[in-house]
Amino acid sequence: MTPIRLLLVDDDPLVRAGLSFMLGGADDIEIVGEAADGAEVDALVDRAHPDVVLMDIRMPTVDGLSATERLRRRADAPQVVVLTTFHADDQVLRALRAGAAGFVLKDTPPAEIVDAVRRVAAGDPVLSPAVTRQLMEHVAGSAPDTRRTTARSRVAALNDREREVAVAVGRGASNAEIAAELFMGVATVKTHVSRILAKLDLNNRVQIALLTYDAGLLEDEGR
């Protein structure tokens, strides 16, 4: 098995050392580099070609949000998992909108951080439905009307079936759960999700969930 190539980005050397010790002990994970600031990330990615970047949010020169936005614009972009000390943080939400595949708390048990890296490398965003909803509700009161108008305009590009799948993704349903609910095969669900991502120029399921929330599709469904 080819190991997952992982880049660690955190301005605290003790945190980096702990993560390196924890994750480097997994047989299927290889630490290919470490950075103390977002300013170092692009050069390290060019040199080390990581599959996953574990990215701190708060760093002194270039923060994790800016570094994530830059990385996700690359054609060969690695997956990004945000490291944070908060469950509900505006910067975490912004990182997810920028294309991060999820986030883990710094006090998460080691086995769960290892599992998060594996899941993201396999294309499975690391964000539970409960945490997704918590983050979205965190900013719901301050979301401008223009965000909903823009989101509704974007989702108008979806056909009826794609819209149903997008709403199910927004509720946090897995591919298997969507398949059972909408009476289709799992492979067909995956095809619909891929088409939604392409049509809406999104990176992952988390962004689909955020867009359906912004557009008010989950509210519409409950009426």
Tab-separated table of C-alpha atoms in Angstrom:
chain	number	residue	atom	x	y	z
A	1	MET	CA	0.000	0.000	0.000
A	2	THR	CA	1.288	3.443	-0.928
A	3	PRO	CA	1.456	5.541	2.254
A	4	ILE	CA	-0.545	8.741	2.622
A	5	ARG	CA	1.822	11.675	2.241
A	6	LEU	CA	1.096	14.200	4.996
A	7	LEU	CA	2.290	17.783	5.536
A	8	LEU	CA	1.987	19.300	9.039
A	9	VAL	CA	1.473	23.072	9.358
A	10	ASP	CA	1.388	24.650	12.839
A	11	ASP	CA	3.328	27.507	14.404
A	12	ASP	CA	3.698	25.668	17.728
A	13	PRO	CA	6.726	23.316	17.585
A	14	LEU	CA	5.349	21.234	20.459
A	15	VAL	CA	2.082	20.662	18.591
A	16	ARG	CA	4.003	19.699	15.441
A	17	ALA	CA	6.195	17.323	17.424
A	18	GLY	CA	3.154	15.682	19.012
A	19	LEU	CA	1.365	15.314	15.703
A	20	SER	CA	4.488	13.969	14.026
A	21	PHE	CA	4.965	11.378	16.773
A	22	MET	CA	1.298	10.390	16.705
A	23	LEU	CA	0.773	10.250	12.951
A	24	GLY	CA	4.239	9.025	12.030
A	25	GLY	CA	3.550	5.859	13.981
A	26	ALA	CA	0.824	4.798	11.538
A	27	ASP	CA	2.068	2.311	8.944
A	28	ASP	CA	0.080	3.924	6.142
A	29	ILE	CA	1.029	7.585	6.826
A	30	GLU	CA	4.309	9.262	5.901
A	31	ILE	CA	5.176	12.739	7.246
A	32	VAL	CA	6.756	14.434	4.223
A	33	GLY	CA	7.260	17.895	5.695
A	34	GLU	CA	6.516	20.400	8.438
A	35	ALA	CA	5.872	24.141	8.295
A	36	ALA	CA	5.590	26.773	11.010
A	37	ASP	CA	3.606	29.262	8.921
A	38	GLY	CA	1.265	29.367	5.948
A	39	ALA	CA	3.886	31.307	4.021
A	40	GLU	CA	5.972	28.122	3.762
A	41	VAL	CA	3.201	25.873	2.492
A	42	ASP	CA	3.305	26.424	-1.281
A	43	ALA	CA	7.030	25.720	-1.559
A	44	LEU	CA	6.721	22.614	0.612
A	45	VAL	CA	3.802	21.305	-1.436
A	46	ASP	CA	5.830	21.821	-4.626
A	47	ARG	CA	8.703	19.859	-3.132
A	48	ALA	CA	6.975	17.156	-1.099
A	49	HIS	CA	3.706	16.554	-3.040
A	50	PRO	CA	1.549	15.715	-0.002
A	51	ASP	CA	-1.845	14.049	-0.319
A	52	VAL	CA	-3.154	15.754	2.823
A	53	VAL	CA	-2.220	18.948	4.673
A	54	LEU	CA	-3.063	19.236	8.374
A	55	MET	CA	-3.381	23.026	8.690
A	56	ASP	CA	-3.482	25.233	11.765
A	57	ILE	CA	-5.781	28.266	11.449
A	58	ARG	CA	-3.957	30.890	13.493
A	59	MET	CA	-0.379	31.554	12.395
A	60	PRO	CA	1.628	34.780	12.578
A	61	THR	CA	2.464	35.669	8.956
A	62	VAL	CA	0.100	33.803	6.627
A	63	ASP	CA	-2.828	32.182	8.411
A	64	GLY	CA	-4.299	28.797	7.587
A	65	LEU	CA	-7.293	30.312	5.820
A	66	SER	CA	-5.183	32.196	3.290
A	67	ALA	CA	-2.915	29.186	2.814
A	68	THR	CA	-5.934	26.923	2.247
A	69	GLU	CA	-7.441	29.276	-0.316
A	70	ARG	CA	-4.162	29.348	-2.232
A	71	LEU	CA	-3.733	25.583	-2.113
A	72	ARG	CA	-7.268	24.801	-3.265
A	73	ARG	CA	-6.763	26.958	-6.366
A	74	ARG	CA	-3.989	24.637	-7.530
A	75	ALA	CA	-4.716	22.050	-10.198
A	76	ASP	CA	-2.933	19.413	-8.083
A	77	ALA	CA	-4.367	20.609	-4.770
A	78	PRO	CA	-3.878	18.311	-1.767
A	79	GLN	CA	-6.756	17.816	0.630
A	80	VAL	CA	-6.718	20.163	3.634
A	81	VAL	CA	-7.862	19.364	7.159
A	82	VAL	CA	-8.097	22.384	9.460
A	83	LEU	CA	-6.727	22.199	13.001
A	84	THR	CA	-8.579	24.328	15.520
A	85	THR	CA	-9.272	24.722	19.233
A	86	PHE	CA	-12.912	25.752	18.683
A	87	HIS	CA	-16.012	23.816	17.605
A	88	ALA	CA	-17.720	26.862	16.100
A	89	ASP	CA	-15.384	29.436	14.644
A	90	ASP	CA	-15.946	31.904	11.807
A	91	GLN	CA	-12.500	31.147	10.431
A	92	VAL	CA	-13.211	27.414	10.355
A	93	LEU	CA	-16.365	28.070	8.370
A	94	ARG	CA	-14.442	30.292	5.960
A	95	ALA	CA	-11.813	27.571	5.523
A	96	LEU	CA	-14.530	25.048	4.692
A	97	ARG	CA	-16.007	27.451	2.152
A	98	ALA	CA	-12.509	27.800	0.685
A	99	GLY	CA	-12.357	24.057	0.102
A	100	ALA	CA	-10.999	22.417	3.262
A	101	ALA	CA	-12.228	18.844	3.563
A	102	GLY	CA	-13.091	19.209	7.238
A	103	PHE	CA	-11.571	20.005	10.590
A	104	VAL	CA	-10.329	18.328	13.740
A	105	LEU	CA	-9.948	19.793	17.200
A	106	LYS	CA	-6.455	19.896	18.650
A	107	ASP	CA	-7.634	17.902	21.663
A	108	THR	CA	-9.144	15.158	19.482
A	109	PRO	CA	-8.005	11.658	20.559
A	110	PRO	CA	-4.978	10.485	18.531
A	111	ALA	CA	-6.774	7.568	16.911
A	112	GLU	CA	-9.468	9.915	15.590
A	113	ILE	CA	-6.906	12.282	14.062
A	114	VAL	CA	-5.237	9.346	12.327
A	115	ASP	CA	-8.644	8.207	11.086
A	116	ALA	CA	-9.430	11.734	9.858
A	117	VAL	CA	-6.275	11.798	7.729
A	118	ARG	CA	-7.133	8.410	6.257
A	119	ARG	CA	-10.711	9.402	5.490
A	120	VAL	CA	-9.762	12.661	3.803
A	121	ALA	CA	-7.099	10.911	1.732
A	122	ALA	CA	-9.842	8.524	0.581
A	123	GLY	CA	-12.077	11.439	-0.440
A	124	ASP	CA	-14.395	11.385	2.563
A	125	PRO	CA	-14.760	14.834	4.213
A	126	VAL	CA	-14.271	14.874	7.975
A	127	LEU	CA	-17.246	16.722	9.366
A	128	SER	CA	-20.192	15.150	11.123
A	129	PRO	CA	-23.725	16.344	10.304
A	130	ALA	CA	-24.054	17.696	13.856
A	131	VAL	CA	-20.894	19.766	13.586
A	132	THR	CA	-21.836	20.967	10.099
A	133	ARG	CA	-25.155	22.222	11.438
A	134	GLN	CA	-23.471	23.833	14.442
A	135	LEU	CA	-21.086	25.751	12.207
A	136	MET	CA	-23.838	26.860	9.839
A	137	GLU	CA	-26.063	27.993	12.716
A	138	HIS	CA	-23.115	29.894	14.178
A	139	VAL	CA	-23.266	32.375	11.311
A	140	ALA	CA	-26.928	32.049	10.343
A	141	GLY	CA	-28.002	35.160	12.185
A	142	SER	CA	-25.448	37.325	10.423
A	143	ALA	CA	-25.717	35.835	6.920
A	144	PRO	CA	-26.609	38.628	4.487
A	145	ASP	CA	-29.619	38.341	2.198
A	146	THR	CA	-27.274	38.584	-0.770
A	147	ARG	CA	-25.717	35.238	0.222
A	148	ARG	CA	-29.083	33.492	-0.072
A	149	THR	CA	-29.867	35.179	-3.374
A	150	THR	CA	-26.483	34.197	-4.787
A	151	ALA	CA	-26.765	30.636	-3.478
A	152	ARG	CA	-30.253	30.182	-4.951
A	153	SER	CA	-28.977	31.439	-8.294
A	154	ARG	CA	-26.186	28.868	-8.217
A	155	VAL	CA	-28.328	25.875	-7.275
A	156	ALA	CA	-30.749	26.768	-10.083
A	157	ALA	CA	-28.207	25.097	-12.368
A	158	LEU	CA	-29.139	21.712	-10.881
A	159	ASN	CA	-31.851	19.489	-12.294
A	160	ASP	CA	-34.527	18.100	-9.973
A	161	ARG	CA	-32.679	14.869	-9.178
A	162	GLU	CA	-29.407	16.655	-8.497
A	163	ARG	CA	-31.246	19.075	-6.243
A	164	GLU	CA	-32.711	16.162	-4.240
A	165	VAL	CA	-29.240	14.660	-3.840
A	166	ALA	CA	-27.781	18.047	-2.848
A	167	VAL	CA	-30.422	18.483	-0.139
A	168	ALA	CA	-29.698	14.992	1.186
A	169	VAL	CA	-25.978	15.799	1.287
A	170	GLY	CA	-26.884	18.989	3.135
A	171	ARG	CA	-28.651	16.899	5.788
A	172	GLY	CA	-25.452	14.896	6.219
A	173	ALA	CA	-26.721	11.697	4.574
A	174	SER	CA	-24.177	9.161	3.314
A	175	ASN	CA	-24.226	7.838	-0.244
A	176	ALA	CA	-25.860	4.624	0.964
A	177	GLU	CA	-28.544	6.537	2.856
A	178	ILE	CA	-29.239	8.758	-0.163
A	179	ALA	CA	-29.460	5.699	-2.401
A	180	ALA	CA	-32.062	4.084	-0.120
A	181	GLU	CA	-34.043	7.299	0.272
A	182	LEU	CA	-34.153	8.162	-3.429
A	183	PHE	CA	-34.364	4.582	-4.755
A	184	MET	CA	-31.141	4.570	-6.761
A	185	GLY	CA	-27.842	2.728	-6.696
A	186	VAL	CA	-24.883	3.994	-4.688
A	187	ALA	CA	-22.877	4.347	-7.913
A	188	THR	CA	-25.630	6.568	-9.318
A	189	VAL	CA	-25.549	8.727	-6.193
A	190	LYS	CA	-21.782	9.130	-6.589
A	191	THR	CA	-22.311	10.180	-10.204
A	192	HIS	CA	-24.882	12.795	-9.153
A	193	VAL	CA	-22.562	14.132	-6.443
A	194	SER	CA	-19.720	14.420	-8.963
A	195	ARG	CA	-21.992	16.297	-11.365
A	196	ILE	CA	-23.146	18.653	-8.604
A	197	LEU	CA	-19.552	19.433	-7.674
A	198	ALA	CA	-18.674	20.106	-11.313
A	199	LYS	CA	-21.775	22.218	-12.064
A	200	LEU	CA	-21.398	24.358	-8.964
A	201	ASP	CA	-17.586	24.521	-9.052
A	202	LEU	CA	-17.273	23.050	-5.563
A	203	ASN	CA	-14.536	20.923	-4.019
A	204	ASN	CA	-16.339	18.523	-1.707
A	205	ARG	CA	-19.560	17.490	0.031
A	206	VAL	CA	-19.046	19.965	2.861
A	207	GLN	CA	-19.297	22.815	0.367
A	208	ILE	CA	-22.472	21.275	-1.085
A	209	ALA	CA	-23.942	21.220	2.434
A	210	LEU	CA	-22.994	24.841	3.069
A	211	LEU	CA	-24.448	25.969	-0.257
A	212	THR	CA	-27.757	24.179	0.333
A	213	TYR	CA	-27.936	25.847	3.730
A	214	ASP	CA	-27.158	29.282	2.262
A	215	ALA	CA	-29.841	28.766	-0.405
A	216	GLY	CA	-32.433	27.802	2.193
A	217	LEU	CA	-33.050	24.392	0.636
A	218	LEU	CA	-33.109	22.619	3.999
A	219	GLU	CA	-35.713	25.098	5.243
A	220	ASP	CA	-37.790	24.601	2.084
A	221	GLU	CA	-37.729	20.835	2.622
A	222	GLY	CA	-39.101	21.155	6.147
A	223	ARG	CA	-42.178	23.134	5.116
